Amino acid sequence: MNSILQSKLPNVGTTIFTVMSGLATEYGAINLSQGFPDFGSDEALSELVYTYMKKGMNQYAPMPGIMPLRERIAEKTEALYGYRLNPDTEITVTSGATEALYAAIAAIVRQGDEVIVPEPCYDSYIPAIELNGGTIVPVALPAPDFHINREALAAAISPRTRALIINTPHNPTGAVMSAEDMQWLENLLADTDIFLISDEVYEHIIFSGTHESALKYPRLAERSFVISSFGKTFHVTGWKVGYAVAPAPLMREFRKVHQFLTFSTATPLQYAIADYLKQPEKYLHVPAFYQEKRDKFCALMQETRFRFTPSEGTYFQLADYSAISDEADTDFAVRLTKEIGVATVPVSVFYGQPKQEHLLRFCFAKTDQTLERAVERLAKL
Ligand code: PMP
Ligand code: GLN
């Protein structure tokens, strides 16, 4: 059968997050690679899940998500971004943002369509576009600050451009798009038929300015799928509960994909999150919580030979290791895991065509003790 099995994703291996976390376990290294907190989430949130399980909320949820959760999402979106959503037709709860990204891409990308993707980028975008017959048009986010390069982005547009994917705050670089960037983008796309997929999973993990959701810009919102994830916001990445919002005609197509990808998302988790969202302080304190972690990690890293500019958002910090080694980043990351006992993610893997910048990504969603132990090891380099 192997001879007739022609891979649809010949260039895709196992995702770097699985590879590096696996290596961390194998070598007993401190894991600052895959993005997840090593501290607990709010017990009150877990109690709510159990409460709803005991109440019998254990069967399929409605395909677009339970209505109370969609209503809370609508309230939160209006309060934060001034955009009023119809919970009935414009919000779908998904099994993580990864599913939402895939469903949005599958809903709009046709054979031969071009999709503009600023790089480096989160690793699910490119395979999702390829599986749907699209062509990736990469646009480099230039080091050292990785902010959008407006000329390059404008130049990437062609008559075949179907969509643009943005991600702010940005994984892996921690860069944040400004209000000026968003206004510029709004004007750039105004006279086109280009859809926007705006990955905003780190909307509450931001330290520089305010989060500029595409929903704050009416002429962007009318062409956008905006995607978020409760996994990041409430420290429960393993729950895989996310959502997408979009104008009704776009959401209709999105749901056609979603209903056959997963149909629906874990019911008791949805009820628990809906209840928890009644307390906005639970997400409003998240930026300060993570800023303290970023500041702690950056202060510790001053004792090492890594060079960096503090991240503007996300729970990731990039650091340049060229003062330590000229190895390729994948080799260096593996050696660091095996010999020094700290696992990270090499940044070259976030490009379609790997690019060598001598950068590693560190996840600082960790306890102070984990961060201190890790940097103690890194300081030996
Ligand atoms: N987009 C970005 C930029 C991410 O970093 C992640 C986190 N893994 C996701 C999407 C996917 O989120 P989820 O875990 O909710 O699927
Ligand atoms: N988003 C997380 C990261 O960037 C991991 C997601 C995953 O493991 N699939 O590390």
Tab-separated table of C-alpha atoms and ligand atoms in Angstrom:
chain	number	residue	atom	x	y	z
A	1	MET	CA	0.000	0.000	0.000
A	2	ASN	CA	2.929	2.306	0.676
A	3	SER	CA	3.614	2.654	-3.019
A	4	ILE	CA	0.119	3.978	-3.736
A	5	LEU	CA	-0.054	6.139	-0.620
A	6	GLN	CA	0.926	9.523	-1.906
A	7	SER	CA	1.275	11.862	1.035
A	8	LYS	CA	-0.897	14.954	0.898
A	9	LEU	CA	1.569	16.623	3.265
A	10	PRO	CA	4.961	15.321	2.128
A	11	ASN	CA	6.910	17.998	3.973
A	12	VAL	CA	5.156	17.644	7.291
A	13	GLY	CA	6.650	15.614	10.120
A	14	THR	CA	5.586	15.481	13.758
A	15	THR	CA	4.857	18.921	15.170
A	16	ILE	CA	7.821	20.528	16.938
A	17	PHE	CA	5.791	20.869	20.154
A	18	THR	CA	5.410	17.104	20.427
A	19	VAL	CA	9.040	16.525	19.430
A	20	MET	CA	10.512	18.945	21.991
A	21	SER	CA	8.165	17.979	24.841
A	22	GLY	CA	8.994	14.319	24.123
A	23	LEU	CA	12.713	15.083	24.201
A	24	ALA	CA	12.278	17.039	27.452
A	25	THR	CA	10.616	14.019	29.057
A	26	GLU	CA	13.217	11.606	27.692
A	27	TYR	CA	16.117	13.644	29.059
A	28	GLY	CA	14.397	14.944	32.210
A	29	ALA	CA	14.862	18.524	30.984
A	30	ILE	CA	12.941	21.565	32.226
A	31	ASN	CA	10.321	22.089	29.553
A	32	LEU	CA	10.138	25.677	28.293
A	33	SER	CA	9.301	24.463	24.772
A	34	GLN	CA	5.612	23.674	24.153
A	35	GLY	CA	3.354	26.527	25.208
A	36	PHE	CA	1.430	25.476	28.304
A	37	PRO	CA	1.408	26.546	31.957
A	38	ASP	CA	3.085	24.260	34.498
A	39	PHE	CA	0.884	25.738	37.260
A	40	GLY	CA	-2.712	24.868	38.068
A	41	SER	CA	-5.799	26.613	36.804
A	42	ASP	CA	-8.460	28.081	39.100
A	43	GLU	CA	-9.993	25.269	41.146
A	44	ALA	CA	-13.348	27.056	41.011
A	45	LEU	CA	-13.363	26.527	37.247
A	46	SER	CA	-12.688	22.784	37.604
A	47	GLU	CA	-15.385	22.555	40.294
A	48	LEU	CA	-17.848	24.033	37.811
A	49	VAL	CA	-17.012	21.313	35.280
A	50	TYR	CA	-17.674	18.644	37.894
A	51	THR	CA	-20.899	20.354	38.952
A	52	TYR	CA	-22.192	20.281	35.393
A	53	MET	CA	-21.097	16.677	34.897
A	54	LYS	CA	-23.029	15.719	38.006
A	55	LYS	CA	-26.022	17.669	36.739
A	56	GLY	CA	-25.981	15.397	33.710
A	57	MET	CA	-24.614	17.779	31.083
A	58	ASN	CA	-22.751	14.920	29.454
A	59	GLN	CA	-24.326	14.491	26.035
A	60	TYR	CA	-23.570	16.262	22.758
A	61	ALA	CA	-23.627	20.027	22.934
A	62	PRO	CA	-25.451	21.882	20.151
A	63	MET	CA	-23.288	22.018	17.022
A	64	PRO	CA	-22.479	25.784	17.269
A	65	GLY	CA	-21.890	25.620	21.046
A	66	ILE	CA	-24.222	26.014	24.033
A	67	MET	CA	-26.177	29.258	23.908
A	68	PRO	CA	-25.084	30.549	27.374
A	69	LEU	CA	-21.440	30.366	26.300
A	70	ARG	CA	-22.155	32.109	23.006
A	71	GLU	CA	-24.025	34.814	24.930
A	72	ARG	CA	-21.098	35.352	27.314
A	73	ILE	CA	-18.706	35.529	24.341
A	74	ALA	CA	-20.956	38.149	22.737
A	75	GLU	CA	-21.011	40.209	25.956
A	76	LYS	CA	-17.250	40.006	26.398
A	77	THR	CA	-16.630	40.944	22.770
A	78	GLU	CA	-18.914	43.951	22.962
A	79	ALA	CA	-17.417	45.137	26.259
A	80	LEU	CA	-13.822	44.801	25.042
A	81	TYR	CA	-13.996	45.645	21.349
A	82	GLY	CA	-17.302	47.494	20.950
A	83	TYR	CA	-18.519	44.946	18.408
A	84	ARG	CA	-21.992	43.474	18.792
A	85	LEU	CA	-22.304	39.839	17.734
A	86	ASN	CA	-25.447	37.824	17.150
A	87	PRO	CA	-24.857	34.695	19.288
A	88	ASP	CA	-27.242	32.740	17.115
A	89	THR	CA	-25.511	33.262	13.788
A	90	GLU	CA	-22.058	34.756	14.349
A	91	ILE	CA	-20.327	32.673	17.047
A	92	THR	CA	-19.230	29.031	17.009
A	93	VAL	CA	-17.538	27.225	19.882
A	94	THR	CA	-14.780	24.924	18.634
A	95	SER	CA	-12.478	22.226	19.951
A	96	GLY	CA	-9.590	24.629	20.425
A	97	ALA	CA	-8.441	27.444	18.193
A	98	THR	CA	-6.663	24.868	16.023
A	99	GLU	CA	-10.012	23.500	14.910
A	100	ALA	CA	-11.366	27.006	14.328
A	101	LEU	CA	-8.361	27.884	12.166
A	102	TYR	CA	-8.779	24.736	10.119
A	103	ALA	CA	-12.522	25.225	9.689
A	104	ALA	CA	-12.085	28.856	8.611
A	105	ILE	CA	-9.385	27.916	6.105
A	106	ALA	CA	-11.359	24.947	4.747
A	107	ALA	CA	-14.490	27.103	4.437
A	108	ILE	CA	-12.897	29.672	2.165
A	109	VAL	CA	-9.724	28.369	0.506
A	110	ARG	CA	-10.258	26.771	-2.908
A	111	GLN	CA	-7.855	24.952	-5.229
A	112	GLY	CA	-5.248	27.417	-6.463
A	113	ASP	CA	-6.199	30.244	-4.114
A	114	GLU	CA	-3.356	32.188	-2.564
A	115	VAL	CA	-3.208	32.800	1.151
A	116	ILE	CA	-0.823	35.404	2.506
A	117	VAL	CA	0.918	34.247	5.662
A	118	PRO	CA	3.335	36.479	7.571
A	119	GLU	CA	6.255	34.317	8.735
A	120	PRO	CA	7.345	33.015	11.189
A	121	CYS	CA	3.881	31.622	11.941
A	122	TYR	CA	2.062	29.138	14.125
A	123	ASP	CA	2.647	25.691	12.717
A	124	SER	CA	-0.903	24.658	11.835
A	125	TYR	CA	-1.548	27.371	9.232
A	126	ILE	CA	0.548	26.063	6.366
A	127	PRO	CA	-0.596	22.407	6.408
A	128	ALA	CA	-4.233	23.528	6.708
A	129	ILE	CA	-3.887	25.722	3.623
A	130	GLU	CA	-2.057	22.994	1.688
A	131	LEU	CA	-4.645	20.335	2.521
A	132	ASN	CA	-7.290	22.610	1.036
A	133	GLY	CA	-5.421	23.158	-2.207
A	134	GLY	CA	-4.238	26.662	-1.419
A	135	THR	CA	-0.874	28.197	-2.192
A	136	ILE	CA	1.051	29.871	0.614
A	137	VAL	CA	2.420	33.320	-0.082
A	138	PRO	CA	4.854	33.978	2.760
A	139	VAL	CA	5.715	37.517	3.823
A	140	ALA	CA	8.678	37.864	6.175
A	141	LEU	CA	8.161	39.569	9.505
A	142	PRO	CA	11.534	41.267	9.781
A	143	ALA	CA	13.815	40.749	12.794
A	144	PRO	CA	14.506	42.109	15.342
A	145	ASP	CA	11.000	43.346	16.252
A	146	PHE	CA	9.005	41.175	13.789
A	147	HIS	CA	6.414	43.869	13.163
A	148	ILE	CA	4.397	43.756	9.926
A	149	ASN	CA	6.358	44.998	6.918
A	150	ARG	CA	3.659	47.043	5.178
A	151	GLU	CA	5.337	47.336	1.769
A	152	ALA	CA	6.059	43.605	1.584
A	153	LEU	CA	2.538	42.718	2.654
A	154	ALA	CA	0.934	45.054	0.118
A	155	ALA	CA	3.222	43.678	-2.606
A	156	ALA	CA	2.142	40.109	-1.842
A	157	ILE	CA	-1.456	40.755	-2.885
A	158	SER	CA	-2.426	39.363	-6.295
A	159	PRO	CA	-5.703	38.749	-8.124
A	160	ARG	CA	-5.580	35.203	-6.704
A	161	THR	CA	-5.296	36.268	-3.067
A	162	ARG	CA	-8.162	34.692	-1.176
A	163	ALA	CA	-7.172	35.364	2.435
A	164	LEU	CA	-4.608	36.818	4.809
A	165	ILE	CA	-3.825	35.311	8.196
A	166	ILE	CA	-2.691	37.598	10.980
A	167	ASN	CA	-1.814	36.685	14.553
A	168	THR	CA	-1.620	39.303	17.274
A	169	PRO	CA	-0.120	38.964	19.872
A	170	HIS	CA	2.127	36.786	17.780
A	171	ASN	CA	3.449	33.277	18.345
A	172	PRO	CA	6.435	32.768	18.307
A	173	THR	CA	7.789	36.323	18.252
A	174	GLY	CA	5.660	38.081	20.888
A	175	ALA	CA	5.083	41.012	18.492
A	176	VAL	CA	1.849	42.975	18.763
A	177	MET	CA	0.034	44.815	15.964
A	178	SER	CA	-0.651	48.487	16.669
A	179	ALA	CA	-3.806	50.501	16.008
A	180	GLU	CA	-1.938	52.144	13.095
A	181	ASP	CA	-1.147	48.723	11.630
A	182	MET	CA	-4.794	47.740	11.835
A	183	GLN	CA	-6.030	50.989	10.289
A	184	TRP	CA	-3.510	50.553	7.514
A	185	LEU	CA	-4.682	46.977	6.965
A	186	GLU	CA	-8.298	48.098	6.924
A	187	ASN	CA	-7.505	50.521	4.107
A	188	LEU	CA	-5.347	48.012	2.256
A	189	LEU	CA	-8.126	45.407	2.129
A	190	ALA	CA	-11.002	47.872	1.686
A	191	ASP	CA	-11.404	47.513	-2.071
A	192	THR	CA	-10.581	43.810	-2.267
A	193	ASP	CA	-12.470	40.536	-1.753
A	194	ILE	CA	-9.766	39.221	0.566
A	195	PHE	CA	-10.879	37.457	3.748
A	196	LEU	CA	-9.008	37.989	6.994
A	197	ILE	CA	-8.354	35.194	9.467
A	198	SER	CA	-7.298	36.891	12.674
A	199	ASP	CA	-5.747	34.541	15.221
A	200	GLU	CA	-6.183	36.329	18.543
A	201	VAL	CA	-5.677	33.455	20.986
A	202	TYR	CA	-3.335	35.614	23.102
A	203	GLU	CA	-5.769	38.554	23.259
A	204	HIS	CA	-5.437	38.619	27.064
A	205	ILE	CA	-1.681	38.105	27.222
A	206	ILE	CA	-0.429	41.507	26.174
A	207	PHE	CA	2.039	43.912	27.781
A	208	SER	CA	2.465	46.620	25.174
A	209	GLY	CA	-0.501	48.834	24.318
A	210	THR	CA	-3.995	47.402	24.031
A	211	HIS	CA	-5.116	44.399	22.040
A	212	GLU	CA	-6.198	45.606	18.606
A	213	SER	CA	-8.787	43.021	17.649
A	214	ALA	CA	-9.869	43.008	14.005
A	215	LEU	CA	-13.355	43.441	15.478
A	216	LYS	CA	-12.498	47.018	16.464
A	217	TYR	CA	-12.234	47.909	12.767
A	218	PRO	CA	-15.630	47.626	11.040
A	219	ARG	CA	-14.255	47.202	7.532
A	220	LEU	CA	-11.989	44.417	8.784
A	221	ALA	CA	-14.694	42.803	10.914
A	222	GLU	CA	-16.996	42.448	7.890
A	223	ARG	CA	-14.450	40.164	6.162
A	224	SER	CA	-12.952	38.414	9.206
A	225	PHE	CA	-12.962	35.190	11.095
A	226	VAL	CA	-11.668	36.145	14.541
A	227	ILE	CA	-10.428	33.205	16.568
A	228	SER	CA	-9.654	32.842	20.268
A	229	SER	CA	-8.986	30.110	22.834
A	230	PHE	CA	-10.016	29.690	26.461
A	231	GLY	CA	-7.048	27.351	26.848
A	232	LYS	CA	-4.672	30.321	26.903
A	233	THR	CA	-6.862	32.724	28.845
A	234	PHE	CA	-7.805	30.368	31.697
A	235	HIS	CA	-4.612	28.248	31.852
A	236	VAL	CA	-6.386	25.105	30.568
A	237	THR	CA	-4.707	24.328	27.249
A	238	GLY	CA	-5.686	20.640	27.549
A	239	TRP	CA	-9.384	21.425	27.502
A	240	LYS	CA	-9.202	22.538	23.872
A	241	VAL	CA	-12.102	24.978	23.962
A	242	GLY	CA	-11.897	27.863	21.532
A	243	TYR	CA	-14.224	29.811	19.305
A	244	ALA	CA	-14.582	31.687	16.066
A	245	VAL	CA	-16.695	34.724	15.316
A	246	ALA	CA	-17.583	35.989	11.853
A	247	PRO	CA	-20.426	37.709	10.008
A	248	ALA	CA	-23.378	35.348	9.469
A	249	PRO	CA	-22.723	34.415	5.796
A	250	LEU	CA	-19.107	33.516	6.612
A	251	MET	CA	-20.135	31.696	9.772
A	252	ARG	CA	-22.666	29.656	7.817
A	253	GLU	CA	-19.872	28.231	5.656
A	254	PHE	CA	-17.627	27.794	8.694
A	255	ARG	CA	-20.267	25.680	10.436
A	256	LYS	CA	-20.597	23.395	7.404
A	257	VAL	CA	-16.985	22.391	8.034
A	258	HIS	CA	-17.122	22.432	11.831
A	259	GLN	CA	-20.110	20.089	11.965
A	260	PHE	CA	-18.176	17.374	10.158
A	261	LEU	CA	-14.799	18.004	11.747
A	262	THR	CA	-15.875	17.605	15.369
A	263	PHE	CA	-19.617	18.388	15.363
A	264	SER	CA	-19.415	19.868	18.853
A	265	THR	CA	-17.150	20.538	21.833
A	266	ALA	CA	-17.164	18.974	25.326
A	267	THR	CA	-20.451	19.956	26.979
A	268	PRO	CA	-19.540	20.306	30.689
A	269	LEU	CA	-16.501	22.387	29.785
A	270	GLN	CA	-18.700	24.790	27.833
A	271	TYR	CA	-21.150	25.208	30.742
A	272	ALA	CA	-18.307	25.738	33.199
A	273	ILE	CA	-16.626	28.383	31.053
A	274	ALA	CA	-19.957	30.136	30.440
A	275	ASP	CA	-20.482	30.476	34.203
A	276	TYR	CA	-16.903	31.541	34.821
A	277	LEU	CA	-17.131	34.288	32.205
A	278	LYS	CA	-19.736	36.024	34.366
A	279	GLN	CA	-16.730	37.330	36.306
A	280	PRO	CA	-14.784	39.532	33.858
A	281	GLU	CA	-11.986	40.003	36.405
A	282	LYS	CA	-11.011	36.382	35.674
A	283	TYR	CA	-9.716	37.430	32.262
A	284	LEU	CA	-9.016	41.094	32.963
A	285	HIS	CA	-6.206	40.264	35.407
A	286	VAL	CA	-4.456	37.928	32.951
A	287	PRO	CA	-2.174	40.571	31.321
A	288	ALA	CA	-0.786	41.692	34.709
A	289	PHE	CA	-0.352	38.075	35.792
A	290	TYR	CA	1.728	37.233	32.728
A	291	GLN	CA	3.596	40.526	32.673
A	292	GLU	CA	4.988	39.643	36.083
A	293	LYS	CA	6.169	36.310	34.658
A	294	ARG	CA	7.710	37.940	31.604
A	295	ASP	CA	9.509	40.496	33.752
A	296	LYS	CA	10.757	37.818	36.109
A	297	PHE	CA	12.033	35.674	33.232
A	298	CYS	CA	13.700	38.624	31.477
A	299	ALA	CA	15.375	39.760	34.696
A	300	LEU	CA	16.749	36.248	35.238
A	301	MET	CA	17.914	35.997	31.616
A	302	GLN	CA	20.100	39.089	32.075
A	303	GLU	CA	22.525	36.699	33.815
A	304	THR	CA	22.962	34.679	30.606
A	305	ARG	CA	24.619	35.347	27.261
A	306	PHE	CA	21.289	35.215	25.416
A	307	ARG	CA	20.201	38.545	23.901
A	308	PHE	CA	16.586	39.612	23.687
A	309	THR	CA	14.038	42.401	23.671
A	310	PRO	CA	11.165	41.781	26.082
A	311	SER	CA	8.138	40.250	24.443
A	312	GLU	CA	5.149	42.560	23.777
A	313	GLY	CA	2.582	39.797	24.250
A	314	THR	CA	1.969	35.975	24.405
A	315	TYR	CA	3.698	33.790	26.962
A	316	PHE	CA	6.747	33.392	24.766
A	317	GLN	CA	10.112	35.126	24.775
A	318	LEU	CA	12.515	34.915	21.847
A	319	ALA	CA	16.235	35.003	22.579
A	320	ASP	CA	19.259	35.204	20.287
A	321	TYR	CA	22.050	32.756	21.108
A	322	SER	CA	24.647	33.884	18.566
A	323	ALA	CA	26.990	35.000	21.373
A	324	ILE	CA	26.975	31.384	22.604
A	325	SER	CA	27.023	29.228	19.479
A	326	ASP	CA	26.804	29.310	15.702
A	327	GLU	CA	25.019	25.972	15.510
A	328	ALA	CA	21.745	25.721	13.593
A	329	ASP	CA	18.840	26.392	15.941
A	330	THR	CA	17.391	22.853	15.742
A	331	ASP	CA	20.796	21.355	16.655
A	332	PHE	CA	21.314	23.883	19.414
A	333	ALA	CA	17.823	23.285	20.866
A	334	VAL	CA	18.416	19.523	20.936
A	335	ARG	CA	21.851	19.947	22.565
A	336	LEU	CA	20.402	22.354	25.135
A	337	THR	CA	17.766	19.799	26.050
A	338	LYS	CA	20.171	16.878	26.318
A	339	GLU	CA	23.232	18.539	27.834
A	340	ILE	CA	21.967	21.572	29.738
A	341	GLY	CA	18.533	20.218	30.623
A	342	VAL	CA	16.353	23.007	29.213
A	343	ALA	CA	13.941	22.387	26.327
A	344	THR	CA	13.009	25.278	23.996
A	345	VAL	CA	11.642	25.611	20.456
A	346	PRO	CA	13.923	26.534	17.537
A	347	VAL	CA	12.351	29.410	15.596
A	348	SER	CA	13.315	28.122	12.119
A	349	VAL	CA	10.482	25.577	12.302
A	350	PHE	CA	7.915	28.382	12.201
A	351	TYR	CA	8.779	29.034	8.546
A	352	GLY	CA	7.591	27.111	5.481
A	353	GLN	CA	11.186	27.230	4.232
A	354	PRO	CA	13.297	27.037	7.428
A	355	LYS	CA	15.213	30.240	8.027
A	356	GLN	CA	18.290	30.447	10.196
A	357	GLU	CA	18.194	33.302	12.679
A	358	HIS	CA	19.861	31.791	15.778
A	359	LEU	CA	16.744	32.305	17.811
A	360	LEU	CA	15.051	30.103	20.376
A	361	ARG	CA	11.555	30.472	21.798
A	362	PHE	CA	11.114	30.117	25.554
A	363	CYS	CA	7.692	29.640	27.178
A	364	PHE	CA	7.532	31.592	30.459
A	365	ALA	CA	4.077	30.325	31.524
A	366	LYS	CA	5.849	28.565	34.365
A	367	THR	CA	6.194	28.858	38.133
A	368	ASP	CA	8.931	31.164	39.416
A	369	GLN	CA	10.762	28.107	40.652
A	370	THR	CA	10.751	26.486	37.199
A	371	LEU	CA	12.006	29.704	35.602
A	372	GLU	CA	14.759	30.124	38.222
A	373	ARG	CA	15.953	26.530	37.848
A	374	ALA	CA	15.949	26.806	34.044
A	375	VAL	CA	17.900	30.060	33.907
A	376	GLU	CA	20.396	28.792	36.471
A	377	ARG	CA	21.227	26.096	33.897
A	378	LEU	CA	21.235	28.509	30.953
A	379	ALA	CA	23.643	30.826	32.774
A	380	LYS	CA	26.294	28.086	32.548
A	381	LEU	CA	26.457	28.488	28.773
B	1	PMP	N1	-2.878	29.866	17.386
B	1	PMP	C1	-1.763	30.169	18.040
B	1	PMP	C2	-0.976	31.343	17.623
B	1	PMP	C3	-1.340	29.384	19.116
B	1	PMP	O1	-0.203	29.673	19.743
B	1	PMP	C4	-2.125	28.289	19.497
B	1	PMP	C5	-1.691	27.520	20.699
B	1	PMP	N2	-1.359	26.352	20.610
B	1	PMP	C6	-3.276	27.999	18.778
B	1	PMP	C7	-3.629	28.813	17.727
B	1	PMP	C8	-4.141	26.831	19.073
B	1	PMP	O2	-4.900	26.951	20.220
B	1	PMP	P1	-5.701	25.740	20.842
B	1	PMP	O3	-4.792	25.066	21.797
B	1	PMP	O4	-6.884	26.362	21.499
B	1	PMP	O5	-6.084	24.829	19.729
B	2	GLN	N1	0.477	26.734	20.895
B	2	GLN	C1	1.424	25.957	21.616
B	2	GLN	C2	2.811	26.428	21.252
B	2	GLN	O1	2.988	27.234	20.380
B	2	GLN	C3	1.365	24.475	21.422
B	2	GLN	C4	0.257	23.914	20.668
B	2	GLN	C5	0.457	22.459	20.414
B	2	GLN	O2	1.178	21.786	21.106
B	2	GLN	N2	-0.152	21.986	19.409
B	2	GLN	O3	3.736	25.957	21.860
